[in-house]
Amino acid sequence: MIIKKFLAKTENEAIEMAKDELGSNAIVMNIKKIQPKGLAKFFVKSKVEVTAALDENIVYDTESKKEQEQKKTNVDLVTPKFVPDIVADEQEEEKNVASIEEKLSSLQKMLEQQMSSEKKPEKMEETQEEKKVEDKKEEAEVTTPEISKADACKELIRKQMIQNEVEESIADELMGEIHRSLPKDASLDQILAAIYQKIILMIGQPYIVEEKEKDGPCYVFFLGSTGVGKTTTIAKIASKLKLEKKMNVALVTADTYRIAAVEQLKTYANILSVPLKVIYSPEELDEMQEELNQYDICLVDTAGCSHKNKGQLEDIKKLIEQIPIARREVYLVMNAATKYNDLKEIADVYSDITDYSMIFTKLDETSSSGVMLNMRTYTDRPLSYVTWGQNVPDDIGKVDAQKIAKKLLGGKS
């Protein structure tokens, strides 16, 4: 196993350095921006550090350097084009009132523009009777101008949320709470700030895998239907825990229905230099606990199956129950592009098995994040990670409640 770090002015330059030294079969393990400290930050530009790895135990198809240059291809080291807009930025840990006001300002301007554009244009010519009708309307508007504007604002916000696939019942409930908590003459920024904060509170803080003080290793189970991306998600989380948190990690797979799943996880285990244990029955996990006690955390890949397959679901339940509640965590992995009704059915089935937090994958295959608020409200389970693409470990992040709220209200992160 070869793991090296490459420092350059830009990400592309650092990746090119890794490719030149390790070859095109190297895998990018981590990309980090290095900021100068102290007074140097005013004079020295930031750099990018790329950690790349190459497994010497795997036999790759070899080509001459000339052939490689002619192809000009680099499948493993290409960075994804998709840029997520609801993921927490680890460089922005402190979020104060000023930043919230800055995020809301663009939304307020957008709403004001839409409200003004929806006003009925004045007629060039009116009959005497039509003029009387218009005068009466204007008199009514003069008596309650703020109420009319507030109601228009609330309706516009409601429509915006529904357009972003927030369930109509959830949108109505939110607007009902705003209507009851704010005065009738509330200003536009008051309404917008209130709904923004309520969405943030509904989403809550993400629940992520991290080191905890427990008697023995923490076992983290990943559940979900076939093809949702459990194995790749586990590899991404394992990479971050190993490389960034310096934790002692072990991988366990019970997904023996698909040979490819075991081989895929084995490849990542080799690259990270972490052990991989394969189990064929729930009881085997109990038997190997003594062997796994030396590790900080064990990530367990369960068999992907239909939520209607009662036999396989019973096996998964037995597997989870091999570990005491105090030493286990469970994550339900779901495709963010799946229909809401199907997600509810999946969530209901797994709720009968165990408690869980939710991971949404394939964020690059959907343009809406409304389903996350819907599922958070429906299940009352915490959100955690979102993933996109196949790049390990970069295409993963924890959800950012503020960014989701802003996106649902029509703003840009």
Short mmCIF file of C-alpha atoms in Angstrom, two decimals:
data_model
loop_
_atom_site.label_atom_id
_atom_site.label_comp_id
_atom_site.label_asym_id
_atom_site.label_seq_id
_atom_site.Cartn_x
_atom_site.Cartn_y
_atom_site.Cartn_z
CA MET A 1 0.00 0.00 0.00
CA ILE A 2 1.35 3.42 -1.00
CA ILE A 3 -0.29 6.55 0.44
CA LYS A 4 1.23 9.94 -0.43
CA LYS A 5 0.28 13.59 -0.11
CA PHE A 6 0.79 16.14 -2.88
CA LEU A 7 0.77 19.92 -2.34
CA ALA A 8 0.11 22.36 -5.19
CA LYS A 9 -1.49 25.72 -5.96
CA THR A 10 -4.65 24.16 -7.39
CA GLU A 11 -6.55 20.89 -7.01
CA ASN A 12 -5.90 19.91 -10.65
CA GLU A 13 -2.15 20.47 -10.29
CA ALA A 14 -2.02 18.32 -7.14
CA ILE A 15 -4.00 15.53 -8.83
CA GLU A 16 -1.68 15.70 -11.86
CA MET A 17 1.34 15.34 -9.54
CA ALA A 18 -0.29 12.25 -7.96
CA LYS A 19 -1.01 10.76 -11.38
CA ASP A 20 2.55 11.36 -12.59
CA GLU A 21 4.11 9.69 -9.53
CA LEU A 22 1.65 6.90 -8.69
CA GLY A 23 0.08 6.29 -12.09
CA SER A 24 -3.47 6.53 -13.38
CA ASN A 25 -4.67 3.68 -11.09
CA ALA A 26 -4.17 5.80 -7.97
CA ILE A 27 -7.31 6.75 -6.04
CA VAL A 28 -7.87 10.17 -4.50
CA MET A 29 -8.50 9.62 -0.78
CA ASN A 30 -8.79 13.21 0.42
CA ILE A 31 -8.65 16.79 -0.88
CA LYS A 32 -7.93 19.55 1.66
CA LYS A 33 -7.39 23.29 1.31
CA ILE A 34 -4.36 24.49 3.31
CA GLN A 35 -4.75 28.03 4.64
CA PRO A 36 -1.63 29.97 5.80
CA LYS A 37 -1.69 30.88 9.49
CA GLY A 38 -0.92 34.14 11.25
CA LEU A 39 0.34 37.11 9.26
CA ALA A 40 1.31 34.79 6.41
CA LYS A 41 -2.35 34.55 5.35
CA PHE A 42 -2.14 38.15 4.09
CA PHE A 43 0.87 37.47 1.88
CA VAL A 44 0.84 33.76 1.01
CA LYS A 45 -1.90 32.17 -1.10
CA SER A 46 -3.67 29.03 0.06
CA LYS A 47 -2.70 25.65 -1.40
CA VAL A 48 -4.45 22.35 -2.02
CA GLU A 49 -3.30 19.06 -0.48
CA VAL A 50 -4.34 15.84 -2.22
CA THR A 51 -3.93 12.46 -0.51
CA ALA A 52 -3.71 9.66 -3.07
CA ALA A 53 -3.30 5.90 -2.60
CA LEU A 54 -2.16 2.96 -4.71
CA ASP A 55 -2.65 -0.68 -3.72
CA GLU A 56 0.47 -2.64 -4.68
CA ASN A 57 -1.32 -5.95 -4.06
CA ILE A 58 -3.75 -5.42 -6.94
CA VAL A 59 -2.58 -6.33 -10.46
CA TYR A 60 -3.60 -3.56 -12.85
CA ASP A 61 -3.67 -3.59 -16.63
CA THR A 62 -0.38 -1.96 -17.62
CA GLU A 63 0.30 0.26 -20.60
CA SER A 64 3.32 2.09 -21.87
CA LYS A 65 3.75 5.74 -20.91
CA LYS A 66 3.30 6.70 -24.55
CA GLU A 67 -0.04 4.86 -24.72
CA GLN A 68 -1.20 6.53 -21.52
CA GLU A 69 -0.31 9.96 -22.88
CA GLN A 70 -2.18 9.23 -26.12
CA LYS A 71 -5.35 8.26 -24.25
CA LYS A 72 -5.21 11.28 -21.92
CA THR A 73 -7.72 9.59 -19.65
CA ASN A 74 -7.89 9.44 -15.90
CA VAL A 75 -11.04 7.74 -14.66
CA ASP A 76 -10.18 7.44 -10.97
CA LEU A 77 -8.75 10.92 -10.47
CA VAL A 78 -11.47 12.97 -12.19
CA THR A 79 -13.29 15.23 -9.74
CA PRO A 80 -17.10 15.33 -9.98
CA LYS A 81 -18.84 18.20 -11.77
CA PHE A 82 -21.83 18.10 -9.44
CA VAL A 83 -21.59 20.63 -6.61
CA PRO A 84 -24.01 20.01 -3.71
CA ASP A 85 -25.73 23.07 -2.25
CA ILE A 86 -27.21 21.64 0.98
CA VAL A 87 -24.03 20.25 2.55
CA ALA A 88 -22.40 21.73 5.65
CA ASP A 89 -19.13 23.56 5.02
CA GLU A 90 -16.59 22.41 7.60
CA GLN A 91 -14.78 25.76 7.27
CA GLU A 92 -17.91 27.60 8.48
CA GLU A 93 -18.46 26.21 11.96
CA GLU A 94 -19.58 29.54 13.46
CA LYS A 95 -22.87 30.81 12.06
CA ASN A 96 -24.14 34.03 13.60
CA VAL A 97 -27.11 36.33 13.17
CA ALA A 98 -25.30 38.44 10.57
CA SER A 99 -24.84 35.43 8.28
CA ILE A 100 -28.52 34.52 8.62
CA GLU A 101 -29.56 38.04 7.68
CA GLU A 102 -27.27 37.90 4.66
CA LYS A 103 -28.87 34.64 3.51
CA LEU A 104 -32.37 36.06 3.95
CA SER A 105 -31.73 39.30 2.10
CA SER A 106 -31.66 37.70 -1.35
CA LEU A 107 -34.84 35.75 -0.57
CA GLN A 108 -36.61 38.93 0.51
CA LYS A 109 -35.64 40.72 -2.70
CA MET A 110 -36.84 37.75 -4.75
CA LEU A 111 -40.21 37.71 -3.00
CA GLU A 112 -40.67 41.46 -3.39
CA GLN A 113 -39.93 41.20 -7.12
CA GLN A 114 -42.38 38.33 -7.57
CA MET A 115 -45.08 40.11 -5.59
CA SER A 116 -44.69 43.29 -7.62
CA SER A 117 -44.72 41.36 -10.91
CA GLU A 118 -47.98 39.65 -9.94
CA LYS A 119 -49.79 42.98 -9.47
CA LYS A 120 -52.46 43.66 -12.07
CA PRO A 121 -51.34 46.33 -14.60
CA GLU A 122 -53.39 49.52 -14.72
CA LYS A 123 -55.77 49.96 -17.65
CA MET A 124 -55.12 52.81 -20.03
CA GLU A 125 -58.78 53.57 -20.49
CA GLU A 126 -61.62 52.90 -18.08
CA THR A 127 -65.34 53.49 -18.18
CA GLN A 128 -66.92 55.59 -15.43
CA GLU A 129 -68.41 52.47 -13.85
CA GLU A 130 -65.10 50.59 -13.92
CA LYS A 131 -63.37 53.59 -12.34
CA LYS A 132 -65.85 53.52 -9.43
CA VAL A 133 -65.17 49.81 -8.86
CA GLU A 134 -61.39 50.40 -8.90
CA ASP A 135 -61.74 53.33 -6.48
CA LYS A 136 -63.59 51.11 -4.02
CA LYS A 137 -60.87 48.44 -4.29
CA GLU A 138 -58.18 51.03 -3.65
CA GLU A 139 -60.06 52.32 -0.60
CA ALA A 140 -60.23 48.77 0.78
CA GLU A 141 -56.52 48.29 0.18
CA VAL A 142 -55.70 51.58 1.92
CA THR A 143 -57.51 50.45 5.07
CA THR A 144 -55.53 47.17 5.32
CA PRO A 145 -52.40 47.52 3.13
CA GLU A 146 -50.05 45.54 5.41
CA ILE A 147 -52.49 42.62 5.82
CA SER A 148 -52.83 42.23 2.07
CA LYS A 149 -49.09 42.35 1.58
CA ALA A 150 -48.49 39.85 4.43
CA ASP A 151 -51.07 37.42 3.04
CA ALA A 152 -49.56 37.67 -0.44
CA CYS A 153 -46.12 36.99 0.98
CA LYS A 154 -47.30 33.92 2.89
CA GLU A 155 -49.03 32.48 -0.18
CA LEU A 156 -45.93 33.04 -2.30
CA ILE A 157 -43.72 31.27 0.27
CA ARG A 158 -46.18 28.37 0.41
CA LYS A 159 -46.14 27.99 -3.39
CA GLN A 160 -42.34 28.12 -3.40
CA MET A 161 -42.09 25.25 -0.91
CA ILE A 162 -44.60 23.10 -2.83
CA GLN A 163 -42.64 23.72 -6.04
CA ASN A 164 -39.61 22.28 -4.23
CA GLU A 165 -41.68 19.13 -3.49
CA VAL A 166 -42.48 19.88 0.12
CA GLU A 167 -45.71 18.02 0.92
CA GLU A 168 -48.71 20.35 0.77
CA SER A 169 -49.85 19.30 4.26
CA ILE A 170 -46.41 20.16 5.70
CA ALA A 171 -46.35 23.52 3.91
CA ASP A 172 -49.85 24.31 5.22
CA GLU A 173 -48.85 23.34 8.76
CA LEU A 174 -45.81 25.62 8.60
CA MET A 175 -47.79 28.55 7.26
CA GLY A 176 -50.48 27.95 9.90
CA GLU A 177 -47.87 28.22 12.66
CA ILE A 178 -46.55 31.44 11.12
CA HIS A 179 -50.08 32.86 10.89
CA ARG A 180 -50.71 32.12 14.58
CA SER A 181 -47.35 33.32 15.90
CA LEU A 182 -46.97 36.60 13.98
CA PRO A 183 -49.12 39.74 14.09
CA LYS A 184 -51.42 40.40 11.13
CA ASP A 185 -49.37 43.40 10.07
CA ALA A 186 -46.06 41.48 10.11
CA SER A 187 -43.50 42.74 7.62
CA LEU A 188 -42.05 40.68 4.80
CA ASP A 189 -38.72 40.15 6.54
CA GLN A 190 -40.47 39.05 9.76
CA ILE A 191 -42.50 36.41 7.88
CA LEU A 192 -39.50 35.19 5.94
CA ALA A 193 -37.22 34.99 9.01
CA ALA A 194 -39.90 33.11 10.97
CA ILE A 195 -40.51 30.42 8.32
CA TYR A 196 -36.75 30.13 7.74
CA GLN A 197 -36.10 29.46 11.41
CA LYS A 198 -39.01 27.01 11.71
CA ILE A 199 -37.68 24.90 8.81
CA ILE A 200 -34.21 24.86 10.42
CA LEU A 201 -35.71 23.68 13.72
CA MET A 202 -37.73 20.98 11.93
CA ILE A 203 -34.64 19.63 10.15
CA GLY A 204 -32.50 19.73 13.30
CA GLN A 205 -28.83 18.88 13.71
CA PRO A 206 -27.40 16.01 11.62
CA TYR A 207 -26.50 12.78 13.44
CA ILE A 208 -23.18 11.51 12.12
CA VAL A 209 -20.71 8.71 12.80
CA GLU A 210 -18.06 9.88 15.22
CA GLU A 211 -15.94 8.64 18.08
CA LYS A 212 -17.94 8.16 21.26
CA GLU A 213 -17.00 6.94 24.72
CA LYS A 214 -18.38 3.42 24.84
CA ASP A 215 -17.44 0.14 26.46
CA GLY A 216 -15.92 -1.54 23.43
CA PRO A 217 -16.18 -0.67 19.72
CA CYS A 218 -19.21 1.03 18.26
CA TYR A 219 -20.96 -1.07 15.59
CA VAL A 220 -22.53 1.02 12.82
CA PHE A 221 -25.07 -0.80 10.63
CA PHE A 222 -26.11 0.40 7.18
CA LEU A 223 -29.51 -0.74 5.89
CA GLY A 224 -31.33 -0.13 2.64
CA SER A 225 -32.67 -1.45 -0.62
CA THR A 226 -30.50 -2.94 -3.36
CA GLY A 227 -28.66 -0.33 -5.42
CA VAL A 228 -29.04 2.69 -3.11
CA GLY A 229 -25.26 2.96 -2.61
CA LYS A 230 -24.67 1.45 0.84
CA THR A 231 -21.26 -0.04 0.06
CA THR A 232 -19.87 3.14 -1.51
CA THR A 233 -21.26 5.21 1.35
CA ILE A 234 -19.53 2.94 3.88
CA ALA A 235 -16.23 3.33 1.99
CA LYS A 236 -16.57 7.13 2.07
CA ILE A 237 -17.30 7.22 5.81
CA ALA A 238 -14.53 4.69 6.56
CA SER A 239 -12.04 6.83 4.62
CA LYS A 240 -12.93 9.97 6.56
CA LEU A 241 -12.77 8.20 9.93
CA LYS A 242 -9.42 6.60 9.10
CA LEU A 243 -7.67 9.51 7.37
CA GLU A 244 -9.17 12.56 9.11
CA LYS A 245 -10.15 11.28 12.56
CA LYS A 246 -7.28 8.77 12.80
CA MET A 247 -9.66 6.13 14.15
CA ASN A 248 -9.00 2.40 14.23
CA VAL A 249 -11.65 1.12 11.79
CA ALA A 250 -12.83 -2.37 10.82
CA LEU A 251 -15.25 -3.30 8.03
CA VAL A 252 -17.77 -6.13 8.26
CA THR A 253 -20.03 -7.27 5.42
CA ALA A 254 -23.07 -9.50 5.56
CA ASP A 255 -23.94 -8.74 1.94
CA THR A 256 -22.96 -12.15 0.60
CA TYR A 257 -25.86 -12.25 -1.87
CA ARG A 258 -23.80 -10.14 -4.25
CA ILE A 259 -20.19 -11.25 -4.81
CA ALA A 260 -19.43 -7.86 -6.34
CA ALA A 261 -20.37 -6.14 -3.07
CA VAL A 262 -17.75 -8.11 -1.11
CA GLU A 263 -15.08 -7.50 -3.74
CA GLN A 264 -15.86 -3.79 -3.89
CA LEU A 265 -15.55 -3.39 -0.13
CA LYS A 266 -12.42 -5.55 -0.12
CA THR A 267 -10.75 -3.17 -2.57
CA TYR A 268 -11.45 -0.18 -0.32
CA ALA A 269 -10.31 -2.15 2.75
CA ASN A 270 -6.97 -2.90 1.05
CA ILE A 271 -6.46 0.74 0.09
CA LEU A 272 -7.22 1.95 3.62
CA SER A 273 -5.26 -0.90 5.24
CA VAL A 274 -8.23 -1.88 7.40
CA PRO A 275 -9.51 -5.43 8.03
CA LEU A 276 -12.62 -6.79 6.29
CA LYS A 277 -14.63 -9.58 7.90
CA VAL A 278 -17.25 -11.51 5.91
CA ILE A 279 -20.13 -13.12 7.83
CA TYR A 280 -22.70 -15.56 6.46
CA SER A 281 -25.12 -15.67 9.41
CA PRO A 282 -26.15 -13.24 12.18
CA GLU A 283 -24.61 -15.50 14.83
CA GLU A 284 -21.14 -15.11 13.29
CA LEU A 285 -21.08 -11.43 14.24
CA ASP A 286 -21.62 -12.35 17.88
CA GLU A 287 -18.83 -14.93 17.71
CA MET A 288 -16.26 -12.46 16.34
CA GLN A 289 -16.96 -9.64 18.82
CA GLU A 290 -13.96 -10.56 20.96
CA GLU A 291 -11.75 -10.34 17.87
CA LEU A 292 -13.19 -6.91 16.98
CA ASN A 293 -12.77 -5.41 20.46
CA GLN A 294 -9.42 -3.86 19.49
CA TYR A 295 -11.10 -1.44 17.04
CA ASP A 296 -12.74 1.94 17.72
CA ILE A 297 -15.54 1.43 15.25
CA CYS A 298 -16.92 -1.37 13.05
CA LEU A 299 -18.91 -0.44 9.95
CA VAL A 300 -21.33 -3.22 8.99
CA ASP A 301 -22.69 -3.55 5.44
CA THR A 302 -25.97 -5.47 5.42
CA ALA A 303 -27.54 -7.23 2.45
CA GLY A 304 -29.44 -4.99 0.10
CA CYS A 305 -32.98 -6.29 -0.29
CA SER A 306 -36.51 -5.29 -1.15
CA HIS A 307 -38.44 -3.85 1.78
CA LYS A 308 -41.09 -6.44 0.92
CA ASN A 309 -38.74 -9.42 1.43
CA LYS A 310 -39.73 -10.49 4.97
CA GLY A 311 -37.19 -13.31 5.15
CA GLN A 312 -34.16 -11.13 4.48
CA LEU A 313 -35.49 -8.37 6.71
CA GLU A 314 -35.77 -10.86 9.59
CA ASP A 315 -32.11 -11.85 9.07
CA ILE A 316 -31.10 -8.16 9.20
CA LYS A 317 -33.04 -7.71 12.44
CA LYS A 318 -31.26 -10.74 13.99
CA LEU A 319 -27.90 -9.36 12.84
CA ILE A 320 -28.49 -5.98 14.50
CA GLU A 321 -29.70 -7.60 17.72
CA GLN A 322 -26.34 -9.39 18.13
CA ILE A 323 -24.99 -6.05 19.38
CA PRO A 324 -26.32 -4.32 22.54
CA ILE A 325 -28.25 -1.08 21.93
CA ALA A 326 -25.66 1.00 23.81
CA ARG A 327 -22.92 -0.06 21.37
CA ARG A 328 -24.70 0.22 18.04
CA GLU A 329 -25.90 2.85 15.59
CA VAL A 330 -28.10 2.25 12.56
CA TYR A 331 -28.39 4.26 9.34
CA LEU A 332 -31.09 3.76 6.73
CA VAL A 333 -29.68 4.60 3.29
CA MET A 334 -32.21 5.90 0.76
CA ASN A 335 -32.09 7.24 -2.79
CA ALA A 336 -33.03 10.95 -2.74
CA ALA A 337 -34.60 10.58 -6.20
CA THR A 338 -37.10 7.91 -5.04
CA LYS A 339 -40.81 8.80 -4.94
CA TYR A 340 -42.00 10.08 -1.57
CA ASN A 341 -44.70 7.41 -1.19
CA ASP A 342 -42.14 4.66 -1.78
CA LEU A 343 -39.75 6.22 0.74
CA LYS A 344 -42.52 6.29 3.35
CA GLU A 345 -43.23 2.60 2.78
CA ILE A 346 -39.52 1.74 3.11
CA ALA A 347 -39.19 3.82 6.27
CA ASP A 348 -42.23 2.17 7.85
CA VAL A 349 -40.84 -1.31 7.25
CA TYR A 350 -37.44 -0.53 8.77
CA SER A 351 -39.08 1.32 11.69
CA ASP A 352 -40.51 -2.05 12.74
CA ILE A 353 -36.96 -3.43 12.87
CA THR A 354 -34.99 -0.72 14.69
CA ASP A 355 -34.40 2.97 15.28
CA TYR A 356 -32.24 4.67 12.65
CA SER A 357 -30.87 7.90 11.22
CA MET A 358 -31.33 8.71 7.52
CA ILE A 359 -28.70 8.97 4.78
CA PHE A 360 -29.78 10.22 1.35
CA THR A 361 -27.70 9.15 -1.65
CA LYS A 362 -27.60 10.10 -5.35
CA LEU A 363 -28.14 13.78 -4.64
CA ASP A 364 -26.84 14.47 -8.15
CA GLU A 365 -29.89 12.69 -9.63
CA THR A 366 -32.51 15.05 -8.20
CA SER A 367 -32.99 18.82 -8.19
CA SER A 368 -35.19 19.00 -5.08
CA SER A 369 -34.44 18.63 -1.38
CA GLY A 370 -38.08 18.82 -0.27
CA VAL A 371 -38.16 15.05 0.23
CA MET A 372 -35.68 15.38 3.11
CA LEU A 373 -37.96 17.74 5.03
CA ASN A 374 -40.90 15.45 4.21
CA MET A 375 -39.13 12.34 5.54
CA ARG A 376 -37.75 14.15 8.56
CA THR A 377 -41.29 15.21 9.46
CA TYR A 378 -42.89 11.86 8.61
CA THR A 379 -40.43 9.60 10.46
CA ASP A 380 -39.20 11.94 13.19
CA ARG A 381 -35.77 10.37 12.60
CA PRO A 382 -32.63 12.53 12.35
CA LEU A 383 -30.98 13.32 9.03
CA SER A 384 -27.27 12.66 8.74
CA TYR A 385 -25.26 12.45 5.51
CA VAL A 386 -26.00 13.09 1.86
CA THR A 387 -23.88 11.60 -0.93
CA TRP A 388 -23.40 12.14 -4.65
CA GLY A 389 -21.17 10.48 -7.24
CA GLN A 390 -18.65 7.64 -6.76
CA ASN A 391 -15.57 9.60 -5.68
CA VAL A 392 -14.23 8.27 -2.36
CA PRO A 393 -14.23 9.97 0.11
CA ASP A 394 -15.10 13.35 -1.36
CA ASP A 395 -18.70 12.86 -2.54
CA ILE A 396 -20.25 12.91 0.93
CA GLY A 397 -21.16 15.56 3.49
CA LYS A 398 -23.46 16.17 6.43
CA VAL A 399 -26.68 18.06 5.76
CA ASP A 400 -26.84 21.77 6.51
CA ALA A 401 -30.26 22.79 7.87
CA GLN A 402 -29.74 26.46 6.95
CA LYS A 403 -28.86 25.65 3.34
CA ILE A 404 -31.82 23.29 2.97
CA ALA A 405 -34.16 25.94 4.39
CA LYS A 406 -32.86 28.56 2.03
CA LYS A 407 -33.15 26.25 -0.97
CA LEU A 408 -36.72 25.28 -0.10
CA LEU A 409 -37.63 28.97 0.02
CA GLY A 410 -36.20 29.52 -3.46
CA GLY A 411 -32.78 30.98 -2.64
CA LYS A 412 -29.33 29.93 -3.74
CA SER A 413 -26.76 28.70 -1.21
#
